[in-house]
Amino acid sequence: MSEVPTITVSEIPEDAVVVDVREHDEFAAGHAPGAVHIPLGDIPARLDEIPSTDESLPIICRSGGRSGRAVQWLLQQGFDVVNVEGGMQSWGREGKAMTSEGGQEPQVL
């Protein structure tokens, strides 16, 4: 297994686009503002929805495991992506902005 490139939550700019690969209920409960939601299992069928950016595209999940697998696979497809170290758990601990669907207090499931 090759080393997966990573980025820490604190290195991600406030206006960065991130791709969230968690399941729908996890995403709905709390996610980064402007995050693109593509569950891990849907990625191969939804490659055209992956945003093109000038920087490496951060991929996030709850703790870094699923996003790490997504990053490995996307790198093989030629995408410039990085795994967000510690996932949304780190995002929440760092106090970065989060939003939810339905107006409840955003949380990381």
PDB file of C-alpha atoms in Angstrom:
ATOM      1  CA  MET A   1       0.000   0.000   0.000  1.00  0.00           C
ATOM      2  CA  SER A   2       1.470   3.337  -1.001  1.00  0.00           C
ATOM      3  CA  GLU A   3       1.532   6.276   1.352  1.00  0.00           C
ATOM      4  CA  VAL A   4      -1.682   8.312   1.157  1.00  0.00           C
ATOM      5  CA  PRO A   5      -1.059  12.082   0.932  1.00  0.00           C
ATOM      6  CA  THR A   6      -2.677  13.874   3.860  1.00  0.00           C
ATOM      7  CA  ILE A   7      -3.580  17.373   4.940  1.00  0.00           C
ATOM      8  CA  THR A   8      -4.389  18.544   8.454  1.00  0.00           C
ATOM      9  CA  VAL A   9      -7.646  20.326   9.192  1.00  0.00           C
ATOM     10  CA  SER A  10      -5.743  23.489  10.127  1.00  0.00           C
ATOM     11  CA  GLU A  11      -4.060  23.543   6.682  1.00  0.00           C
ATOM     12  CA  ILE A  12      -7.398  23.681   4.837  1.00  0.00           C
ATOM     13  CA  PRO A  13      -8.437  27.228   3.872  1.00  0.00           C
ATOM     14  CA  GLU A  14     -11.850  28.383   5.138  1.00  0.00           C
ATOM     15  CA  ASP A  15     -13.182  28.664   1.574  1.00  0.00           C
ATOM     16  CA  ALA A  16     -11.786  25.323   0.368  1.00  0.00           C
ATOM     17  CA  VAL A  17     -14.046  22.814  -1.336  1.00  0.00           C
ATOM     18  CA  VAL A  18     -13.921  19.395   0.317  1.00  0.00           C
ATOM     19  CA  VAL A  19     -15.492  16.133  -0.809  1.00  0.00           C
ATOM     20  CA  ASP A  20     -17.280  14.305   2.026  1.00  0.00           C
ATOM     21  CA  VAL A  21     -17.477  10.525   1.485  1.00  0.00           C
ATOM     22  CA  ARG A  22     -19.589   9.669   4.562  1.00  0.00           C
ATOM     23  CA  GLU A  23     -23.085   8.210   4.404  1.00  0.00           C
ATOM     24  CA  HIS A  24     -26.107  10.496   4.006  1.00  0.00           C
ATOM     25  CA  ASP A  25     -27.158  10.512   7.690  1.00  0.00           C
ATOM     26  CA  GLU A  26     -23.623  11.417   8.778  1.00  0.00           C
ATOM     27  CA  PHE A  27     -23.398  14.201   6.179  1.00  0.00           C
ATOM     28  CA  ALA A  28     -26.861  15.557   7.089  1.00  0.00           C
ATOM     29  CA  ALA A  29     -25.938  15.774  10.790  1.00  0.00           C
ATOM     30  CA  GLY A  30     -22.925  18.015  10.186  1.00  0.00           C
ATOM     31  CA  HIS A  31     -20.491  18.842   7.409  1.00  0.00           C
ATOM     32  CA  ALA A  32     -18.124  21.515   6.173  1.00  0.00           C
ATOM     33  CA  PRO A  33     -19.918  24.447   4.508  1.00  0.00           C
ATOM     34  CA  GLY A  34     -19.868  23.966   0.749  1.00  0.00           C
ATOM     35  CA  ALA A  35     -18.777  20.326   1.009  1.00  0.00           C
ATOM     36  CA  VAL A  36     -19.598  18.122  -1.965  1.00  0.00           C
ATOM     37  CA  HIS A  37     -21.305  14.940  -0.720  1.00  0.00           C
ATOM     38  CA  ILE A  38     -20.408  11.769  -2.606  1.00  0.00           C
ATOM     39  CA  PRO A  39     -20.672   8.639  -0.413  1.00  0.00           C
ATOM     40  CA  LEU A  40     -17.652   6.337  -0.717  1.00  0.00           C
ATOM     41  CA  GLY A  41     -19.584   3.633  -2.576  1.00  0.00           C
ATOM     42  CA  ASP A  42     -20.890   6.149  -5.142  1.00  0.00           C
ATOM     43  CA  ILE A  43     -17.524   7.625  -6.136  1.00  0.00           C
ATOM     44  CA  PRO A  44     -16.814   5.370  -9.169  1.00  0.00           C
ATOM     45  CA  ALA A  45     -20.213   6.230 -10.688  1.00  0.00           C
ATOM     46  CA  ARG A  46     -19.979   9.950  -9.864  1.00  0.00           C
ATOM     47  CA  LEU A  47     -16.451  10.910 -10.953  1.00  0.00           C
ATOM     48  CA  ASP A  48     -17.889  13.729 -13.068  1.00  0.00           C
ATOM     49  CA  GLU A  49     -19.158  15.384  -9.853  1.00  0.00           C
ATOM     50  CA  ILE A  50     -15.696  15.652  -8.305  1.00  0.00           C
ATOM     51  CA  PRO A  51     -14.795  19.353  -8.396  1.00  0.00           C
ATOM     52  CA  SER A  52     -11.715  20.440 -10.278  1.00  0.00           C
ATOM     53  CA  THR A  53      -9.546  22.769  -8.208  1.00  0.00           C
ATOM     54  CA  ASP A  54      -6.170  24.468  -8.535  1.00  0.00           C
ATOM     55  CA  GLU A  55      -5.014  22.847  -5.289  1.00  0.00           C
ATOM     56  CA  SER A  56      -5.112  19.244  -4.141  1.00  0.00           C
ATOM     57  CA  LEU A  57      -8.736  18.408  -3.308  1.00  0.00           C
ATOM     58  CA  PRO A  58      -9.311  17.421   0.350  1.00  0.00           C
ATOM     59  CA  ILE A  59     -11.360  14.225   0.840  1.00  0.00           C
ATOM     60  CA  ILE A  60     -12.981  13.815   4.274  1.00  0.00           C
ATOM     61  CA  CYS A  61     -14.937  11.214   6.240  1.00  0.00           C
ATOM     62  CA  ARG A  62     -15.516  10.730   9.980  1.00  0.00           C
ATOM     63  CA  SER A  63     -11.997   9.775  11.047  1.00  0.00           C
ATOM     64  CA  GLY A  64      -9.883   9.347   7.898  1.00  0.00           C
ATOM     65  CA  GLY A  65     -10.339   5.659   7.049  1.00  0.00           C
ATOM     66  CA  ARG A  66     -12.945   5.807   4.281  1.00  0.00           C
ATOM     67  CA  SER A  67     -11.498   8.996   2.854  1.00  0.00           C
ATOM     68  CA  GLY A  68      -8.066   7.340   2.824  1.00  0.00           C
ATOM     69  CA  ARG A  69      -9.450   4.518   0.678  1.00  0.00           C
ATOM     70  CA  ALA A  70     -11.169   7.072  -1.584  1.00  0.00           C
ATOM     71  CA  VAL A  71      -7.910   9.045  -1.951  1.00  0.00           C
ATOM     72  CA  GLN A  72      -5.944   5.901  -2.874  1.00  0.00           C
ATOM     73  CA  TRP A  73      -8.475   4.986  -5.549  1.00  0.00           C
ATOM     74  CA  LEU A  74      -8.855   8.543  -6.912  1.00  0.00           C
ATOM     75  CA  LEU A  75      -5.071   8.944  -7.173  1.00  0.00           C
ATOM     76  CA  GLN A  76      -5.033   5.845  -9.388  1.00  0.00           C
ATOM     77  CA  GLN A  77      -7.672   7.547 -11.569  1.00  0.00           C
ATOM     78  CA  GLY A  78      -5.435  10.605 -11.944  1.00  0.00           C
ATOM     79  CA  PHE A  79      -7.112  12.957  -9.464  1.00  0.00           C
ATOM     80  CA  ASP A  80      -5.060  15.377  -7.324  1.00  0.00           C
ATOM     81  CA  VAL A  81      -6.527  14.564  -3.894  1.00  0.00           C
ATOM     82  CA  VAL A  82      -5.425  14.479  -0.243  1.00  0.00           C
ATOM     83  CA  ASN A  83      -6.867  12.737   2.807  1.00  0.00           C
ATOM     84  CA  VAL A  84      -8.004  14.978   5.673  1.00  0.00           C
ATOM     85  CA  GLU A  85      -6.155  13.690   8.737  1.00  0.00           C
ATOM     86  CA  GLY A  86      -8.580  12.822  11.533  1.00  0.00           C
ATOM     87  CA  GLY A  87     -11.622  13.574   9.357  1.00  0.00           C
ATOM     88  CA  MET A  88     -14.669  15.430  10.614  1.00  0.00           C
ATOM     89  CA  GLN A  89     -13.765  14.480  14.194  1.00  0.00           C
ATOM     90  CA  SER A  90     -10.670  16.689  13.876  1.00  0.00           C
ATOM     91  CA  TRP A  91     -12.707  19.303  11.990  1.00  0.00           C
ATOM     92  CA  GLY A  92     -15.080  19.540  14.967  1.00  0.00           C
ATOM     93  CA  ARG A  93     -12.275  19.577  17.549  1.00  0.00           C
ATOM     94  CA  GLU A  94     -10.541  22.411  15.653  1.00  0.00           C
ATOM     95  CA  GLY A  95     -13.774  24.399  15.886  1.00  0.00           C
ATOM     96  CA  LYS A  96     -14.047  24.879  12.126  1.00  0.00           C
ATOM     97  CA  ALA A  97     -17.381  25.951  10.669  1.00  0.00           C
ATOM     98  CA  MET A  98     -19.993  23.233  10.217  1.00  0.00           C
ATOM     99  CA  THR A  99     -23.504  23.214   8.894  1.00  0.00           C
ATOM    100  CA  SER A 100     -26.314  20.649   8.974  1.00  0.00           C
ATOM    101  CA  GLU A 101     -29.380  19.804   6.941  1.00  0.00           C
ATOM    102  CA  GLY A 102     -32.611  20.538   8.762  1.00  0.00           C
ATOM    103  CA  GLY A 103     -31.341  23.347  10.960  1.00  0.00           C
ATOM    104  CA  GLN A 104     -30.299  21.325  14.012  1.00  0.00           C
ATOM    105  CA  GLU A 105     -27.000  21.977  15.765  1.00  0.00           C
ATOM    106  CA  PRO A 106     -24.315  20.469  13.509  1.00  0.00           C
ATOM    107  CA  GLN A 107     -22.608  17.406  14.950  1.00  0.00           C
ATOM    108  CA  VAL A 108     -20.207  14.720  13.812  1.00  0.00           C
ATOM    109  CA  LEU A 109     -21.895  11.316  13.919  1.00  0.00           C
TER     110      LEU A 109
END
